[in-house]
Amino acid sequence: MERSLILLKPDCIQRRLMGRVIARFEDKGLNIIAMKMMRVTPELAKKHYAEHVQKEWYPTLEGFITGGPIVAAVVEGLEAIRVVRDMLGATSGLKAAAGTIRGDFSSSRQMNLVHGSDGPDAAAREIALYFREDEICAGELTLRPWLRAADE
Ligand code: CDP
Ligand code: MG
């Protein structure tokens, strides 16, 4: 089982797409094991996007991600990190394949609605930025036997 940090970015909240995006993750069979609405501070933005802080477009990204409430969540499932990234699609909504979240709902490179961790190290680092260990509600959901075989 893997965990991935999801952020519903400010555009997702402002456009009233929270429910539809969360429903896609639920429909896929991922377990949502933590969730909260919050504001990203400039300090948190710089930690979250540490790999991008030096980029010339970082200031506008920080303005965007701190510009309204977000919803942070931890999802858990088999290969959850790749599965979530595949569900998001390419970074730019203009390039993301139809059928992906960004491909279906975004026409922007920046306002692409949802963040998902890009690897196991990033996931562990990002989850710790947004959640304390006691905020994560892990545990088997009763539906599991109807989502996949016991040996998967
Ligand atoms: O989110 P993802 O891993 O697909 O993309 P990234 O290349 O790691 O960039 C992180 C985020 O920065 C993107 O999701 C966009 O919201 C934003 N971005 C931007 O504002 N301008 C760019 N030229 C590229 C990315
Ligand atoms: Mg990235």
PDB file of C-alpha atoms and ligand atoms in Angstrom:
ATOM      1  CA  MET A   1       0.000   0.000   0.000  1.00  0.00           C
ATOM      2  CA  GLU A   2       1.176   3.496  -0.821  1.00  0.00           C
ATOM      3  CA  ARG A   3       0.103   6.924   0.393  1.00  0.00           C
ATOM      4  CA  SER A   4      -0.013  10.103  -1.674  1.00  0.00           C
ATOM      5  CA  LEU A   5      -0.649  13.705  -0.664  1.00  0.00           C
ATOM      6  CA  ILE A   6      -3.473  15.315  -2.605  1.00  0.00           C
ATOM      7  CA  LEU A   7      -4.156  19.043  -2.616  1.00  0.00           C
ATOM      8  CA  LEU A   8      -7.352  20.444  -4.060  1.00  0.00           C
ATOM      9  CA  LYS A   9      -5.874  23.767  -5.099  1.00  0.00           C
ATOM     10  CA  PRO A  10      -7.672  27.127  -4.682  1.00  0.00           C
ATOM     11  CA  ASP A  11      -9.102  26.997  -8.229  1.00  0.00           C
ATOM     12  CA  CYS A  12     -10.732  23.642  -7.436  1.00  0.00           C
ATOM     13  CA  ILE A  13     -12.460  25.081  -4.344  1.00  0.00           C
ATOM     14  CA  GLN A  14     -13.476  28.361  -6.040  1.00  0.00           C
ATOM     15  CA  ARG A  15     -14.893  26.523  -9.063  1.00  0.00           C
ATOM     16  CA  ARG A  16     -16.988  24.231  -6.814  1.00  0.00           C
ATOM     17  CA  LEU A  17     -15.257  21.126  -8.143  1.00  0.00           C
ATOM     18  CA  MET A  18     -14.311  19.618  -4.762  1.00  0.00           C
ATOM     19  CA  GLY A  19     -17.061  17.039  -4.690  1.00  0.00           C
ATOM     20  CA  ARG A  20     -16.520  15.842  -8.246  1.00  0.00           C
ATOM     21  CA  VAL A  21     -12.762  15.513  -7.773  1.00  0.00           C
ATOM     22  CA  ILE A  22     -13.070  13.702  -4.446  1.00  0.00           C
ATOM     23  CA  ALA A  23     -15.689  11.417  -6.002  1.00  0.00           C
ATOM     24  CA  ARG A  24     -13.193  10.342  -8.677  1.00  0.00           C
ATOM     25  CA  PHE A  25     -10.701   9.215  -6.053  1.00  0.00           C
ATOM     26  CA  GLU A  26     -13.441   7.413  -4.129  1.00  0.00           C
ATOM     27  CA  ASP A  27     -14.779   5.821  -7.310  1.00  0.00           C
ATOM     28  CA  LYS A  28     -11.303   4.488  -8.112  1.00  0.00           C
ATOM     29  CA  GLY A  29     -11.224   2.668  -4.774  1.00  0.00           C
ATOM     30  CA  LEU A  30      -8.578   4.787  -3.095  1.00  0.00           C
ATOM     31  CA  ASN A  31      -9.011   5.234   0.654  1.00  0.00           C
ATOM     32  CA  ILE A  32      -9.125   8.816   1.903  1.00  0.00           C
ATOM     33  CA  ILE A  33      -7.397   8.515   5.276  1.00  0.00           C
ATOM     34  CA  ALA A  34      -6.952  12.226   6.152  1.00  0.00           C
ATOM     35  CA  MET A  35      -8.532  15.466   4.957  1.00  0.00           C
ATOM     36  CA  LYS A  36      -8.701  19.133   5.967  1.00  0.00           C
ATOM     37  CA  MET A  37      -9.497  22.566   4.552  1.00  0.00           C
ATOM     38  CA  MET A  38      -6.803  25.144   5.259  1.00  0.00           C
ATOM     39  CA  ARG A  39      -4.797  28.053   3.894  1.00  0.00           C
ATOM     40  CA  VAL A  40      -1.287  27.514   2.547  1.00  0.00           C
ATOM     41  CA  THR A  41       1.064  30.157   3.960  1.00  0.00           C
ATOM     42  CA  PRO A  42       3.988  31.493   1.911  1.00  0.00           C
ATOM     43  CA  GLU A  43       6.304  29.544   4.243  1.00  0.00           C
ATOM     44  CA  LEU A  44       4.479  26.267   3.621  1.00  0.00           C
ATOM     45  CA  ALA A  45       4.346  26.978  -0.127  1.00  0.00           C
ATOM     46  CA  LYS A  46       8.129  27.364  -0.222  1.00  0.00           C
ATOM     47  CA  LYS A  47       8.577  24.032   1.586  1.00  0.00           C
ATOM     48  CA  HIS A  48       6.004  22.220  -0.511  1.00  0.00           C
ATOM     49  CA  TYR A  49       7.404  23.548  -3.799  1.00  0.00           C
ATOM     50  CA  ALA A  50      11.060  23.555  -2.691  1.00  0.00           C
ATOM     51  CA  GLU A  51      12.159  22.144  -6.078  1.00  0.00           C
ATOM     52  CA  HIS A  52      10.524  25.105  -7.842  1.00  0.00           C
ATOM     53  CA  VAL A  53      11.378  28.046  -5.547  1.00  0.00           C
ATOM     54  CA  GLN A  54      14.185  29.239  -7.827  1.00  0.00           C
ATOM     55  CA  LYS A  55      12.084  29.100 -11.005  1.00  0.00           C
ATOM     56  CA  GLU A  56      11.079  32.381 -12.556  1.00  0.00           C
ATOM     57  CA  TRP A  57       7.393  31.392 -12.381  1.00  0.00           C
ATOM     58  CA  TYR A  58       7.511  30.473  -8.671  1.00  0.00           C
ATOM     59  CA  PRO A  59       6.205  33.870  -7.401  1.00  0.00           C
ATOM     60  CA  THR A  60       2.996  33.524  -9.401  1.00  0.00           C
ATOM     61  CA  LEU A  61       2.623  29.902  -8.231  1.00  0.00           C
ATOM     62  CA  GLU A  62       2.981  31.041  -4.619  1.00  0.00           C
ATOM     63  CA  GLY A  63       0.399  33.758  -5.180  1.00  0.00           C
ATOM     64  CA  PHE A  64      -1.987  31.191  -6.631  1.00  0.00           C
ATOM     65  CA  ILE A  65      -1.568  28.461  -4.008  1.00  0.00           C
ATOM     66  CA  THR A  66      -1.824  30.942  -1.095  1.00  0.00           C
ATOM     67  CA  GLY A  67      -4.657  32.893  -2.738  1.00  0.00           C
ATOM     68  CA  GLY A  68      -7.579  30.936  -1.286  1.00  0.00           C
ATOM     69  CA  PRO A  69      -8.384  27.899   0.826  1.00  0.00           C
ATOM     70  CA  ILE A  70      -7.228  24.461  -0.245  1.00  0.00           C
ATOM     71  CA  VAL A  71      -8.196  20.953   0.821  1.00  0.00           C
ATOM     72  CA  ALA A  72      -5.317  18.669   1.749  1.00  0.00           C
ATOM     73  CA  ALA A  73      -5.881  14.921   1.841  1.00  0.00           C
ATOM     74  CA  VAL A  74      -3.965  11.688   2.134  1.00  0.00           C
ATOM     75  CA  VAL A  75      -5.112   8.843  -0.080  1.00  0.00           C
ATOM     76  CA  GLU A  76      -3.980   5.278   0.307  1.00  0.00           C
ATOM     77  CA  GLY A  77      -4.082   2.354  -2.092  1.00  0.00           C
ATOM     78  CA  LEU A  78      -2.056  -0.044  -4.208  1.00  0.00           C
ATOM     79  CA  GLU A  79       0.387   2.000  -6.330  1.00  0.00           C
ATOM     80  CA  ALA A  80      -1.519   5.070  -5.136  1.00  0.00           C
ATOM     81  CA  ILE A  81       1.198   7.542  -6.147  1.00  0.00           C
ATOM     82  CA  ARG A  82       1.224   6.521  -9.819  1.00  0.00           C
ATOM     83  CA  VAL A  83      -2.515   5.884  -9.916  1.00  0.00           C
ATOM     84  CA  VAL A  84      -3.220   9.417  -8.672  1.00  0.00           C
ATOM     85  CA  ARG A  85      -0.715  10.977 -11.094  1.00  0.00           C
ATOM     86  CA  ASP A  86      -2.326   9.075 -13.957  1.00  0.00           C
ATOM     87  CA  MET A  87      -5.748  10.312 -12.833  1.00  0.00           C
ATOM     88  CA  LEU A  88      -4.484  13.928 -12.735  1.00  0.00           C
ATOM     89  CA  GLY A  89      -2.921  13.904 -16.207  1.00  0.00           C
ATOM     90  CA  ALA A  90      -0.098  16.095 -17.487  1.00  0.00           C
ATOM     91  CA  THR A  91       0.764  19.310 -15.646  1.00  0.00           C
ATOM     92  CA  SER A  92      -0.899  21.620 -18.161  1.00  0.00           C
ATOM     93  CA  GLY A  93      -4.622  21.191 -18.544  1.00  0.00           C
ATOM     94  CA  LEU A  94      -4.125  21.970 -22.236  1.00  0.00           C
ATOM     95  CA  LYS A  95      -1.845  18.937 -22.619  1.00  0.00           C
ATOM     96  CA  ALA A  96      -3.507  16.543 -20.177  1.00  0.00           C
ATOM     97  CA  ALA A  97      -5.375  13.678 -21.833  1.00  0.00           C
ATOM     98  CA  ALA A  98      -9.146  13.769 -21.992  1.00  0.00           C
ATOM     99  CA  GLY A  99     -10.553  11.623 -19.220  1.00  0.00           C
ATOM    100  CA  THR A 100      -8.022  12.865 -16.670  1.00  0.00           C
ATOM    101  CA  ILE A 101      -9.007  15.426 -14.035  1.00  0.00           C
ATOM    102  CA  ARG A 102      -6.806  18.155 -15.499  1.00  0.00           C
ATOM    103  CA  GLY A 103      -7.696  17.133 -19.052  1.00  0.00           C
ATOM    104  CA  ASP A 104     -11.398  17.333 -18.326  1.00  0.00           C
ATOM    105  CA  PHE A 105     -11.559  20.453 -16.125  1.00  0.00           C
ATOM    106  CA  SER A 106      -8.473  22.641 -16.654  1.00  0.00           C
ATOM    107  CA  SER A 107      -7.218  24.796 -19.521  1.00  0.00           C
ATOM    108  CA  SER A 108      -4.245  26.163 -17.598  1.00  0.00           C
ATOM    109  CA  ARG A 109      -0.653  25.218 -16.823  1.00  0.00           C
ATOM    110  CA  GLN A 110      -0.854  26.772 -13.364  1.00  0.00           C
ATOM    111  CA  MET A 111      -4.515  26.395 -12.409  1.00  0.00           C
ATOM    112  CA  ASN A 112      -4.569  22.631 -12.806  1.00  0.00           C
ATOM    113  CA  LEU A 113      -6.874  21.970  -9.850  1.00  0.00           C
ATOM    114  CA  VAL A 114      -5.139  19.137  -7.999  1.00  0.00           C
ATOM    115  CA  HIS A 115      -1.669  18.250  -6.699  1.00  0.00           C
ATOM    116  CA  GLY A 116      -0.497  14.662  -6.273  1.00  0.00           C
ATOM    117  CA  SER A 117       2.887  13.522  -4.901  1.00  0.00           C
ATOM    118  CA  ASP A 118       5.311  12.431  -7.640  1.00  0.00           C
ATOM    119  CA  GLY A 119       7.169   9.644  -5.801  1.00  0.00           C
ATOM    120  CA  PRO A 120       7.504   7.826  -2.470  1.00  0.00           C
ATOM    121  CA  ASP A 121      10.047  10.266  -0.994  1.00  0.00           C
ATOM    122  CA  ALA A 122       7.968  13.277  -2.032  1.00  0.00           C
ATOM    123  CA  ALA A 123       4.828  11.652  -0.630  1.00  0.00           C
ATOM    124  CA  ALA A 124       6.392  11.028   2.790  1.00  0.00           C
ATOM    125  CA  ARG A 125       7.861  14.536   2.899  1.00  0.00           C
ATOM    126  CA  GLU A 126       4.645  16.236   1.750  1.00  0.00           C
ATOM    127  CA  ILE A 127       2.314  14.246   4.034  1.00  0.00           C
ATOM    128  CA  ALA A 128       4.463  15.313   6.998  1.00  0.00           C
ATOM    129  CA  LEU A 129       4.184  18.970   5.896  1.00  0.00           C
ATOM    130  CA  TYR A 130       0.369  18.904   6.050  1.00  0.00           C
ATOM    131  CA  PHE A 131      -0.595  16.284   8.653  1.00  0.00           C
ATOM    132  CA  ARG A 132       0.473  15.155  12.084  1.00  0.00           C
ATOM    133  CA  GLU A 133       0.617  11.397  12.511  1.00  0.00           C
ATOM    134  CA  ASP A 134      -2.470  11.485  14.798  1.00  0.00           C
ATOM    135  CA  GLU A 135      -4.527  13.201  12.064  1.00  0.00           C
ATOM    136  CA  ILE A 136      -4.218  10.191   9.762  1.00  0.00           C
ATOM    137  CA  CYS A 137      -7.150   7.819  10.139  1.00  0.00           C
ATOM    138  CA  ALA A 138      -5.682   4.621   8.756  1.00  0.00           C
ATOM    139  CA  GLY A 139      -7.537   1.318   8.891  1.00  0.00           C
ATOM    140  CA  GLU A 140      -9.121  -1.159   6.530  1.00  0.00           C
ATOM    141  CA  LEU A 141     -12.415  -0.094   5.029  1.00  0.00           C
ATOM    142  CA  THR A 142     -15.066  -2.783   4.857  1.00  0.00           C
ATOM    143  CA  LEU A 143     -15.390  -2.483   1.060  1.00  0.00           C
ATOM    144  CA  ARG A 144     -11.844  -3.779   0.443  1.00  0.00           C
ATOM    145  CA  PRO A 145     -12.833  -7.395  -0.390  1.00  0.00           C
ATOM    146  CA  TRP A 146     -14.994  -6.054  -3.252  1.00  0.00           C
ATOM    147  CA  LEU A 147     -12.333  -3.771  -4.699  1.00  0.00           C
ATOM    148  CA  ARG A 148      -9.556  -6.338  -5.269  1.00  0.00           C
ATOM    149  CA  ALA A 149      -8.585  -9.933  -4.601  1.00  0.00           C
ATOM    150  CA  ALA A 150      -6.936 -10.825  -1.301  1.00  0.00           C
ATOM    151  CA  ASP A 151      -3.581 -11.552  -2.980  1.00  0.00           C
ATOM    152  CA  GLU A 152      -3.333  -8.240  -4.882  1.00  0.00           C
TER     153      GLU A 152
HETATM  154  O1  CDP B   1       2.060  19.378 -10.404  1.00  0.00           O
HETATM  155  P1  CDP B   1       3.031  18.725 -11.339  1.00  0.00           P
HETATM  156  O2  CDP B   1       4.001  17.797 -10.649  1.00  0.00           O
HETATM  157  O3  CDP B   1       2.327  18.089 -12.502  1.00  0.00           O
HETATM  158  O4  CDP B   1       3.892  19.912 -12.002  1.00  0.00           O
HETATM  159  P2  CDP B   1       5.273  20.614 -11.576  1.00  0.00           P
HETATM  160  O5  CDP B   1       6.082  20.781 -12.824  1.00  0.00           O
HETATM  161  O6  CDP B   1       5.923  19.913 -10.435  1.00  0.00           O
HETATM  162  O7  CDP B   1       4.827  22.077 -11.119  1.00  0.00           O
HETATM  163  C1  CDP B   1       4.174  22.247  -9.874  1.00  0.00           C
HETATM  164  C2  CDP B   1       2.998  23.184 -10.075  1.00  0.00           C
HETATM  165  O8  CDP B   1       3.484  24.466 -10.435  1.00  0.00           O
HETATM  166  C3  CDP B   1       2.065  22.794 -11.229  1.00  0.00           C
HETATM  167  O9  CDP B   1       1.111  21.833 -10.843  1.00  0.00           O
HETATM  168  C4  CDP B   1       1.427  24.126 -11.592  1.00  0.00           C
HETATM  169  O10 CDP B   1       0.336  24.451 -10.732  1.00  0.00           O
HETATM  170  C5  CDP B   1       2.570  25.109 -11.309  1.00  0.00           C
HETATM  171  N1  CDP B   1       3.304  25.536 -12.511  1.00  0.00           N
HETATM  172  C6  CDP B   1       3.277  26.876 -12.889  1.00  0.00           C
HETATM  173  O11 CDP B   1       2.624  27.673 -12.222  1.00  0.00           O
HETATM  174  N2  CDP B   1       3.963  27.300 -14.006  1.00  0.00           N
HETATM  175  C7  CDP B   1       4.699  26.443 -14.740  1.00  0.00           C
HETATM  176  N3  CDP B   1       5.372  26.878 -15.816  1.00  0.00           N
HETATM  177  C8  CDP B   1       4.746  25.075 -14.353  1.00  0.00           C
HETATM  178  C9  CDP B   1       4.045  24.653 -13.232  1.00  0.00           C
HETATM  179 MG    MG B   2       5.692  18.131  -9.516  1.00  0.00          MG
END
